[in-house]
Short mmCIF file of C-alpha atoms and ligand atoms in Angstrom, two decimals:
data_model
loop_
_atom_site.label_atom_id
_atom_site.label_comp_id
_atom_site.label_asym_id
_atom_site.label_seq_id
_atom_site.Cartn_x
_atom_site.Cartn_y
_atom_site.Cartn_z
CA MET A 1 157.71 76.41 84.21
CA PRO A 2 156.72 79.38 86.24
CA GLN A 3 158.86 82.47 86.06
CA THR A 4 161.54 82.92 88.54
CA ILE A 5 163.19 86.06 89.74
CA PHE A 6 166.18 87.04 91.83
CA SER A 7 164.87 89.09 94.76
CA ALA A 8 167.48 91.79 93.87
CA ASP A 9 165.81 92.05 90.47
CA LEU A 10 162.39 92.96 91.64
CA THR A 11 160.93 95.85 89.78
CA ARG A 12 157.75 96.64 91.69
CA SER A 13 156.53 99.12 89.00
CA ASN A 14 156.40 96.45 86.36
CA VAL A 15 154.92 93.36 87.94
CA ASN A 16 153.03 90.97 85.85
CA LEU A 17 150.94 88.58 87.85
CA PHE A 18 152.30 85.12 87.24
CA LEU A 19 151.10 82.53 89.66
CA THR A 20 154.04 80.45 90.96
CA SER A 21 152.14 77.27 91.15
CA GLY A 22 148.65 77.93 89.79
CA ILE A 23 147.69 78.92 93.25
CA MET A 24 147.08 82.48 94.28
CA HIS A 25 148.84 83.04 97.63
CA HIS A 26 147.57 85.31 100.42
CA PRO A 27 149.67 86.57 103.33
CA PRO A 28 150.16 83.57 105.64
CA LYS A 29 148.68 83.47 109.03
CA THR A 30 150.38 80.32 110.28
CA TYR A 31 153.75 78.71 109.72
CA PHE A 32 155.44 75.35 110.11
CA ILE A 33 159.20 74.76 109.87
CA ARG A 34 160.60 71.40 109.40
CA THR A 35 164.31 71.28 110.39
CA TYR A 36 166.82 68.74 109.07
CA GLY A 37 170.50 68.40 110.03
CA CYS A 38 172.82 70.09 112.51
CA GLN A 39 172.45 72.45 115.45
CA MET A 40 173.19 75.36 113.16
CA ASN A 41 170.08 74.59 111.20
CA GLU A 42 168.05 74.37 114.52
CA LEU A 43 169.29 77.75 115.47
CA ASP A 44 168.50 79.25 112.07
CA THR A 45 164.99 77.79 112.42
CA GLU A 46 164.69 79.58 115.74
CA VAL A 47 165.80 82.87 114.23
CA MET A 48 163.32 82.41 111.27
CA ALA A 49 160.58 81.65 113.66
CA GLY A 50 161.42 84.86 115.58
CA GLN A 51 161.16 86.88 112.25
CA LEU A 52 157.77 85.29 111.35
CA GLN A 53 156.33 85.88 114.75
CA LYS A 54 157.32 89.54 114.64
CA ARG A 55 155.27 89.73 111.50
CA GLY A 56 152.27 88.25 113.40
CA ILE A 57 152.52 84.82 111.70
CA VAL A 58 151.93 82.19 114.32
CA PRO A 59 153.33 78.68 114.62
CA THR A 60 151.12 75.71 114.09
CA ASP A 61 151.84 71.98 114.62
CA GLN A 62 149.71 71.09 111.64
CA GLU A 63 152.25 70.80 108.91
CA GLU A 64 149.52 69.75 106.32
CA SER A 65 147.45 72.97 106.77
CA ALA A 66 150.11 75.49 107.53
CA ASP A 67 149.82 78.69 105.28
CA LEU A 68 153.58 78.76 105.15
CA LEU A 69 155.72 75.62 105.08
CA ILE A 70 159.53 75.90 105.23
CA PHE A 71 162.00 73.09 104.83
CA ASN A 72 165.26 74.06 106.59
CA THR A 73 167.48 71.49 104.80
CA CYS A 74 170.74 69.61 105.15
CA SER A 75 173.07 68.51 102.37
CA ILE A 76 175.77 66.84 104.39
CA ARG A 77 174.99 63.23 103.09
CA ASP A 78 172.87 61.94 100.23
CA LEU A 79 170.22 60.53 102.61
CA ALA A 80 169.62 63.97 104.09
CA GLU A 81 168.77 65.34 100.68
CA ARG A 82 166.69 62.43 99.53
CA LYS A 83 164.41 62.76 102.58
CA VAL A 84 163.61 66.48 101.70
CA MET A 85 163.30 65.67 97.91
CA GLY A 86 160.77 62.98 98.73
CA LYS A 87 158.70 65.36 100.86
CA LEU A 88 158.81 68.21 98.34
CA GLY A 89 157.70 65.82 95.55
CA GLN A 90 154.69 64.67 97.64
CA LEU A 91 153.59 68.32 98.23
CA GLY A 92 153.52 68.94 94.54
CA ARG A 93 150.71 66.49 94.16
CA ARG A 94 148.47 68.30 96.69
CA LYS A 95 145.74 70.49 95.19
CA LYS A 96 145.56 72.72 98.17
CA ARG A 97 148.65 74.01 99.85
CA GLY A 98 150.27 77.14 101.45
CA LEU A 99 153.52 78.83 100.49
CA ILE A 100 156.41 76.46 100.37
CA GLY A 101 160.04 77.54 100.86
CA VAL A 102 163.39 75.74 101.01
CA THR A 103 166.18 77.16 103.22
CA GLY A 104 169.39 75.81 104.60
CA CYS A 105 172.24 73.90 102.87
CA MET A 106 170.16 72.30 100.00
CA ALA A 107 169.06 75.81 99.03
CA MET A 108 172.72 76.69 98.60
CA ALA A 109 173.83 73.49 96.95
CA LYS A 110 170.95 73.47 94.44
CA LYS A 111 169.81 77.09 94.18
CA GLU A 112 167.28 77.80 91.50
CA ALA A 113 167.60 74.29 90.01
CA LEU A 114 165.19 73.37 92.83
CA PHE A 115 162.45 75.31 90.87
CA ARG A 116 163.01 73.12 87.81
CA LYS A 117 162.49 69.98 89.91
CA PHE A 118 159.73 71.34 92.12
CA PRO A 119 157.67 73.93 90.13
CA HIS A 120 155.37 74.25 93.11
CA LEU A 121 158.03 75.68 95.29
CA ASP A 122 157.64 79.41 96.11
CA PHE A 123 161.01 80.48 97.40
CA VAL A 124 164.53 79.36 97.97
CA LEU A 125 166.53 81.16 100.66
CA GLY A 126 170.19 80.47 101.25
CA THR A 127 172.04 80.07 104.61
CA ASN A 128 173.54 83.46 104.25
CA ASN A 129 170.24 85.22 103.65
CA ILE A 130 168.20 84.15 106.59
CA SER A 131 167.73 87.73 107.60
CA ASP A 132 165.98 88.36 104.14
CA LEU A 133 163.12 85.93 104.91
CA GLY A 134 160.55 88.74 105.49
CA THR A 135 161.54 90.50 102.15
CA VAL A 136 161.47 87.40 100.18
CA LEU A 137 158.03 86.54 101.52
CA ASP A 138 156.79 89.98 100.58
CA GLU A 139 158.23 89.61 97.09
CA VAL A 140 156.58 86.24 96.55
CA LEU A 141 153.24 87.71 97.67
CA TYR A 142 153.60 90.88 95.72
CA THR A 143 154.66 89.31 92.43
CA GLN A 144 153.26 85.82 92.88
CA LYS A 145 156.45 84.65 91.26
CA GLN A 146 159.16 82.22 92.46
CA VAL A 147 161.88 84.04 94.37
CA PHE A 148 165.40 82.93 95.27
CA LYS A 149 168.15 84.51 97.30
CA THR A 150 171.32 82.59 97.80
CA GLU A 151 174.42 84.73 98.31
CA ASP A 152 177.79 83.08 98.90
CA VAL A 153 178.92 85.50 101.68
CA TYR A 154 177.31 86.02 105.03
CA GLU A 155 177.13 89.70 105.77
CA GLU A 156 173.80 90.74 107.46
CA ASN A 157 173.81 90.45 111.28
CA LEU A 158 170.91 88.13 112.25
CA ASP A 159 168.39 89.15 114.86
CA TYR A 160 169.38 86.41 117.28
CA LEU A 161 167.85 88.28 120.18
CA ALA A 162 164.29 87.84 118.69
CA ALA A 163 164.82 84.04 118.13
CA LYS A 164 161.97 81.87 119.32
CA ARG A 165 163.79 79.27 121.36
CA GLU A 166 162.71 75.66 121.39
CA HIS A 167 163.90 75.10 124.93
CA SER A 168 163.73 77.23 128.10
CA ILE A 169 166.71 75.83 129.92
CA LYS A 170 169.35 75.58 127.23
CA ALA A 171 170.16 77.57 124.12
CA HIS A 172 172.43 77.80 121.19
CA VAL A 173 174.51 80.99 120.56
CA SER A 174 176.12 81.34 117.16
CA ILE A 175 179.65 82.73 117.42
CA ILE A 176 181.01 82.01 114.00
CA ARG A 177 179.33 80.97 110.74
CA GLY A 178 180.92 79.16 107.70
CA CYS A 179 184.09 77.03 107.37
CA ASP A 180 187.44 77.62 105.68
CA LYS A 181 188.76 74.16 106.14
CA PHE A 182 187.70 72.54 102.90
CA CYS A 183 187.83 68.88 103.86
CA THR A 184 187.65 67.06 100.54
CA TYR A 185 184.43 65.23 101.36
CA CYS A 186 182.41 68.09 102.83
CA VAL A 187 179.81 70.52 101.32
CA VAL A 188 179.77 72.85 104.28
CA PRO A 189 182.39 75.45 102.93
CA TYR A 190 180.15 75.65 99.80
CA THR A 191 176.74 75.76 101.54
CA ARG A 192 177.70 77.98 104.40
CA GLY A 193 180.46 80.04 102.93
CA GLN A 194 183.66 81.39 104.44
CA GLU A 195 184.18 81.89 108.23
CA VAL A 196 182.70 85.01 109.55
CA SER A 197 183.06 85.66 113.34
CA ARG A 198 180.30 87.51 115.24
CA SER A 199 181.45 90.40 117.47
CA ALA A 200 182.25 89.40 121.07
CA GLN A 201 180.07 92.37 122.25
CA ASP A 202 176.94 90.87 120.40
CA ILE A 203 177.70 87.38 121.65
CA ILE A 204 178.12 88.51 125.29
CA GLU A 205 174.94 90.65 125.00
CA GLU A 206 173.03 87.63 123.92
CA CYS A 207 174.61 85.31 126.66
CA LYS A 208 173.68 87.99 129.19
CA GLN A 209 170.07 88.19 128.02
CA LEU A 210 169.64 84.43 127.94
CA THR A 211 171.13 84.20 131.53
CA ASP A 212 168.79 86.95 132.74
CA ARG A 213 165.82 85.02 131.13
CA GLY A 214 166.74 81.98 133.23
CA TYR A 215 168.79 79.90 130.73
CA LYS A 216 171.09 77.55 132.48
CA GLU A 217 173.24 76.18 129.63
CA ILE A 218 174.58 77.85 126.55
CA THR A 219 176.20 75.96 123.64
CA LEU A 220 178.35 78.24 121.52
CA LEU A 221 177.96 77.19 117.93
CA GLY A 222 180.06 77.24 114.77
CA GLN A 223 181.25 74.79 112.20
CA ASN A 224 184.53 75.34 113.67
CA VAL A 225 184.34 77.45 116.90
CA ASN A 226 188.07 77.22 117.54
CA SER A 227 188.55 79.46 114.50
CA TYR A 228 186.76 82.28 116.32
CA GLY A 229 188.36 85.64 115.78
CA LYS A 230 191.01 84.56 113.30
CA ASP A 231 189.18 86.33 110.40
CA ARG A 232 189.26 89.51 112.48
CA PRO A 233 192.81 89.87 113.89
CA GLU A 234 192.10 93.50 114.84
CA TRP A 235 189.66 92.38 117.48
CA GLN A 236 192.45 90.55 119.35
CA CYS A 237 189.92 88.05 120.65
CA LEU A 238 190.41 84.41 119.89
CA PHE A 239 188.10 81.58 121.13
CA HIS A 240 189.81 81.16 124.55
CA ASP A 241 189.56 85.07 125.09
CA LEU A 242 185.97 84.94 124.19
CA LEU A 243 185.32 82.06 126.69
CA ALA A 244 187.00 83.98 129.47
CA GLN A 245 184.73 86.96 128.90
CA ILE A 246 181.54 84.84 128.73
CA ASP A 247 182.63 83.04 131.98
CA GLN A 248 182.60 86.37 133.77
CA ILE A 249 178.88 87.04 132.97
CA PRO A 250 177.20 87.27 136.36
CA GLY A 251 174.94 84.23 136.99
CA ILE A 252 176.11 82.33 133.78
CA GLY A 253 175.29 78.70 133.92
CA ARG A 254 177.10 75.91 131.98
CA ILE A 255 179.00 76.75 128.72
CA ARG A 256 179.60 74.16 125.95
CA PHE A 257 180.86 74.56 122.48
CA MET A 258 180.37 72.67 119.24
CA THR A 259 182.20 71.82 116.96
CA SER A 260 185.94 71.84 116.75
CA HIS A 261 188.61 71.19 114.27
CA PRO A 262 191.54 69.34 116.02
CA ILE A 263 194.14 71.52 114.27
CA ASP A 264 192.76 74.59 116.01
CA ILE A 265 192.40 73.07 119.56
CA THR A 266 195.09 75.16 121.36
CA TYR A 267 196.79 74.75 124.69
CA GLU A 268 195.18 77.96 125.66
CA LEU A 269 191.70 76.34 125.06
CA MET A 270 192.73 73.24 127.07
CA GLN A 271 193.68 75.65 130.00
CA ALA A 272 190.43 77.51 129.64
CA ILE A 273 188.46 74.17 130.03
CA ARG A 274 190.62 73.40 133.12
CA ASP A 275 190.33 76.92 134.64
CA LEU A 276 186.87 78.46 133.78
CA PRO A 277 184.16 77.22 136.12
CA SER A 278 181.27 77.54 133.64
CA LEU A 279 183.03 75.60 130.82
CA CYS A 280 182.00 71.93 130.73
CA GLU A 281 184.57 69.13 130.50
CA PHE A 282 183.47 67.85 127.10
CA VAL A 283 185.08 68.36 123.70
CA HIS A 284 183.78 67.17 120.47
CA PHE A 285 187.23 66.34 118.75
CA PRO A 286 186.34 64.78 115.36
CA ILE A 287 189.16 62.53 114.11
CA GLN A 288 187.19 61.35 110.83
CA ALA A 289 189.68 58.48 110.09
CA GLY A 290 192.55 56.69 111.88
CA SER A 291 194.92 56.42 108.88
CA SER A 292 197.32 59.27 108.14
CA ARG A 293 197.13 58.53 104.43
CA ILE A 294 193.31 58.89 104.51
CA LEU A 295 193.47 61.94 106.73
CA LYS A 296 195.79 63.51 104.12
CA LYS A 297 193.32 62.55 101.30
CA MET A 298 190.54 64.16 103.39
CA HIS A 299 192.71 67.30 103.78
CA ARG A 300 192.24 67.19 107.56
CA ILE A 301 195.70 68.80 107.89
CA TYR A 302 196.87 66.63 110.82
CA THR A 303 198.29 63.13 111.04
CA LYS A 304 197.11 60.43 113.40
CA GLU A 305 200.18 61.03 115.50
CA GLN A 306 199.52 64.72 115.83
CA TYR A 307 196.00 64.12 116.74
CA LEU A 308 196.97 61.56 119.38
CA ASP A 309 199.56 64.01 120.84
CA LYS A 310 196.70 66.61 121.25
CA VAL A 311 194.46 64.03 122.97
CA THR A 312 197.42 63.20 125.38
CA LEU A 313 197.99 66.94 126.16
CA LEU A 314 194.29 67.51 126.57
CA ARG A 315 193.90 64.58 128.95
CA LYS A 316 196.98 65.72 130.91
CA THR A 317 195.66 69.19 131.19
CA VAL A 318 192.05 68.33 132.04
CA PRO A 319 192.09 64.73 133.54
CA ASN A 320 188.21 64.45 133.71
CA ILE A 321 187.65 65.47 130.19
CA SER A 322 185.22 63.41 127.99
CA LEU A 323 185.72 63.30 124.19
CA GLY A 324 183.34 62.98 121.29
CA THR A 325 184.13 62.34 117.70
CA ASP A 326 182.84 61.99 114.13
CA ILE A 327 184.09 59.21 111.87
CA ILE A 328 183.63 58.47 108.18
CA VAL A 329 184.14 54.90 107.02
CA GLY A 330 184.61 53.94 103.33
CA PHE A 331 186.26 57.11 102.10
CA PRO A 332 187.59 56.56 98.51
CA THR A 333 190.49 54.05 98.47
CA GLU A 334 190.24 53.20 102.21
CA THR A 335 191.70 49.66 102.60
CA GLU A 336 190.75 47.10 105.14
CA SER A 337 194.00 47.77 107.07
CA GLU A 338 193.34 51.48 107.05
CA PHE A 339 189.85 50.90 108.40
CA GLU A 340 191.58 48.65 111.08
CA GLU A 341 193.64 51.69 112.11
CA THR A 342 190.40 53.59 112.75
CA TYR A 343 189.03 50.71 114.79
CA GLU A 344 192.21 50.51 116.86
CA LEU A 345 192.25 54.24 117.28
CA MET A 346 188.79 54.26 118.70
CA ASN A 347 189.65 51.43 121.00
CA GLN A 348 192.60 53.32 122.22
CA ILE A 349 190.99 56.63 122.69
CA ARG A 350 187.58 55.48 124.03
CA TYR A 351 185.33 58.34 123.15
CA SER A 352 182.25 58.97 125.07
CA VAL A 353 180.26 59.81 122.02
CA ALA A 354 180.93 58.82 118.41
CA PHE A 355 178.90 59.81 115.36
CA ILE A 356 179.85 57.33 112.67
CA TYR A 357 178.97 57.73 108.92
CA ALA A 358 179.39 55.86 105.74
CA TYR A 359 181.10 58.08 103.15
CA SER A 360 178.59 59.74 100.83
CA ALA A 361 179.94 61.40 97.67
CA ARG A 362 178.77 64.99 97.46
CA LYS A 363 178.54 66.99 94.26
CA GLY A 364 180.84 69.94 94.10
CA THR A 365 183.35 68.57 96.63
CA PRO A 366 187.02 67.66 95.71
CA ALA A 367 186.44 64.07 96.71
CA MET A 368 183.98 63.63 93.83
CA ARG A 369 187.03 63.36 91.55
CA TRP A 370 187.87 60.06 93.10
CA LYS A 371 185.86 56.96 92.36
CA ASP A 372 183.56 56.05 95.35
CA ASP A 373 185.25 52.68 95.24
CA VAL A 374 184.48 51.12 98.60
CA PRO A 375 181.37 48.95 97.86
CA GLU A 376 178.19 49.96 99.91
CA GLU A 377 178.17 46.54 101.67
CA ILE A 378 181.77 46.99 102.90
CA LYS A 379 180.94 50.49 104.09
CA GLU A 380 177.98 49.02 105.98
CA THR A 381 180.10 46.24 107.54
CA ARG A 382 182.78 48.75 108.63
CA LEU A 383 180.12 51.04 110.05
CA GLN A 384 178.50 48.18 112.04
CA LYS A 385 181.87 47.17 113.49
CA LEU A 386 182.52 50.71 114.77
CA LEU A 387 178.98 51.01 116.08
CA GLU A 388 179.37 47.75 118.03
CA LEU A 389 182.81 48.79 119.36
CA GLN A 390 181.35 52.20 120.46
CA ASP A 391 178.33 50.49 122.08
CA LYS A 392 180.76 48.32 124.06
CA ILE A 393 182.98 51.27 125.09
CA ALA A 394 179.97 53.43 126.06
CA LYS A 395 178.47 50.62 128.15
CA GLU A 396 181.77 50.07 130.00
CA GLU A 397 181.91 53.83 130.57
CA ARG A 398 178.35 53.86 131.96
CA GLY A 399 179.38 50.99 134.27
CA SER A 400 182.19 53.16 135.67
CA PHE A 401 179.65 55.64 136.93
CA LEU A 402 177.89 53.03 139.18
CA GLY A 403 177.88 54.09 142.79
CA HIS A 404 179.34 57.55 141.89
CA THR A 405 177.49 60.94 142.17
CA VAL A 406 177.24 63.29 139.18
CA GLU A 407 175.99 66.84 138.79
CA VAL A 408 173.01 67.00 136.61
CA LEU A 409 171.34 69.98 135.02
CA VAL A 410 167.57 69.00 134.89
CA GLU A 411 166.23 69.76 131.50
CA ARG A 412 162.74 68.36 131.41
CA LEU A 413 160.37 65.61 132.41
CA ASN A 414 161.36 62.38 130.71
CA LYS A 415 159.04 60.83 128.10
CA ASP A 416 157.94 58.13 130.54
CA GLN A 417 156.43 61.00 132.68
CA ILE A 418 157.98 59.40 135.78
CA HIS A 419 161.62 60.43 135.67
CA LEU A 420 163.35 63.83 135.17
CA LYS A 421 165.91 64.03 132.50
CA GLY A 422 169.12 66.04 132.25
CA ARG A 423 172.85 65.78 131.45
CA THR A 424 176.10 65.69 133.35
CA ARG A 425 178.88 68.27 132.64
CA CYS A 426 180.46 65.55 130.38
CA TRP A 427 177.21 65.26 128.39
CA LYS A 428 175.98 61.98 129.80
CA LYS A 429 172.28 61.64 129.78
CA VAL A 430 170.79 60.94 133.23
CA ILE A 431 167.24 60.12 134.37
CA PHE A 432 166.11 60.00 138.03
CA LYS A 433 162.83 60.42 139.93
CA GLY A 434 162.03 63.82 141.41
CA PRO A 435 159.45 66.61 141.34
CA SER A 436 159.10 68.68 138.15
CA SER A 437 159.92 71.78 140.17
CA LEU A 438 163.57 70.64 139.90
CA VAL A 439 163.51 71.41 136.11
CA GLY A 440 166.20 74.10 135.47
CA THR A 441 168.14 73.27 138.59
CA LEU A 442 171.48 71.52 139.24
CA GLN A 443 171.10 68.34 141.24
CA THR A 444 173.43 65.70 142.58
CA VAL A 445 172.45 62.24 141.46
CA LEU A 446 173.81 58.87 142.72
CA ILE A 447 174.07 56.62 139.66
CA GLU A 448 172.62 53.14 140.28
CA GLY A 449 172.22 51.66 136.87
CA SER A 450 171.71 52.37 133.20
CA SER A 451 169.05 51.89 130.48
CA HIS A 452 169.88 52.09 126.77
CA GLN A 453 172.24 55.05 126.54
CA THR A 454 171.17 56.67 129.72
CA LEU A 455 172.46 56.56 133.28
CA VAL A 456 169.75 55.92 135.95
CA GLY A 457 170.05 57.28 139.46
CA ASN A 458 168.42 58.75 142.51
CA LEU A 459 168.64 62.12 144.09
CA HIS A 460 171.61 62.11 146.40
CA GLN A 461 170.67 62.88 149.99
CA MET A 462 173.44 64.65 151.70
N1 5AD B 1 179.91 61.70 103.80
C1 5AD B 1 179.80 61.17 105.06
N2 5AD B 1 179.91 61.86 106.21
C2 5AD B 1 180.23 63.20 106.08
N3 5AD B 1 180.35 64.12 106.99
C3 5AD B 1 180.62 65.27 106.42
N4 5AD B 1 180.58 65.17 104.99
C4 5AD B 1 180.32 63.81 104.80
C5 5AD B 1 180.17 63.01 103.68
N5 5AD B 1 180.30 63.45 102.48
C6 5AD B 1 180.36 63.84 108.38
C7 5AD B 1 181.70 64.25 109.08
C8 5AD B 1 181.35 65.64 109.80
C9 5AD B 1 179.94 65.32 110.21
C10 5AD B 1 179.10 66.53 110.51
O1 5AD B 1 179.34 64.71 109.03
O2 5AD B 1 182.03 63.28 109.98
O3 5AD B 1 182.16 65.78 110.95
FE1 SF4 B 2 183.19 70.19 106.81
FE2 SF4 B 2 185.77 69.92 107.48
FE3 SF4 B 2 184.56 72.28 107.80
FE4 SF4 B 2 183.92 70.29 109.42
S1 SF4 B 2 185.99 71.27 109.20
S2 SF4 B 2 182.50 71.69 108.30
S3 SF4 B 2 184.09 68.49 108.05
S4 SF4 B 2 184.98 71.22 105.80
#
């Protein structure tokens, strides 16, 4: 097993050359980052790409031959981890390979144990240490040893302004990292640490720069954006205050946010959605389960009734609001009738978007102490039932758009190379025919049909 060091332990005066994987590594010229999981990971990838490009390392789309290969990983469910493990295992069998690093949630969940399983790995960098990527790379190259840095608390401000953005029309802006909610099934509080808000000044500066560079849509990101500012009461700037400031930026396009915990969705936020012109009428409002007993066991800190009351208030305040949700089926001890409550609730609320998952037991979470007692076949049946229901609801919703006009932000040419593709304010995908010069503009589209999950229309002639 190759020797492993903490980056903090590096003693440059006494380096013994110990090859991490039998391969002598040279400074990389090209990099490839494979990203798994959520938008937070996508943004971290963009920030890492910015740091690498500042060092003159250029991106390549040839994963196989990249001098530096980074896996920015996800731990949320077992399948997400297995995909990366499979890939890492395959790489170990290659005779020729560049530097290999693991970042993201798996880096935090497994830390240096990853080196035992994958001796050919060169570095492991945690979610709170993205800003140390350059130093860690230097350490690996200088010592030719495996290096890991996985601190539990996020402290260092990231250079978001240098991020290399994937898109040119829409961008993610981080406003808070980490999560303090500790839902019993979830690894995020352990892999991303406690909540740390970013200063409003930095956020506004980044939003201004993006707007000046022509970005038309900004999604404010956090595991729970509604907690914004609660860790820094002296700032006297909560989420709705921040939104009001961002809305004032001259020329700002659309603003979205992702994701929310229902308990922190306040009336002030609902009013902000109603009153601020830039803020889109879509809220991701994850219920997770329809039974109050299961919600309690999940430590969601609301009952079904409290959740429904908030939905009623939100719909009363913003009548044209669209809702999204996340749902977990087969949580330990979930009975058939409790599952039926989730089904009924989905039928009643009629979400526009629902991400539905089968429960996956995660090491280190409180739910691990309960037996994962809902058989996999039953989880699968429940999952399919909800997917079918959601499919039906979404189809009916798409039907309700027929003959109506919607405002579309044109994001790009569609894959078929014929249509343009964009989204409505309420996050519905729309395609329509038009010249590519319309990319980045707002267009009014008359909806005439739908295909798969997408509305199909034509440019509305006024
Ligand atoms: N098993 C299944 N789904 C999970 N999620 C989080 N942890 C688990 C788990 N252990 C889902 C939740 C969350 C979404 C991002 O992933 O629904 O909102
Ligand atoms: Fe996980 Fe719950 Fe935090 Fe969401 S609110 S990231 S589900 S612990």
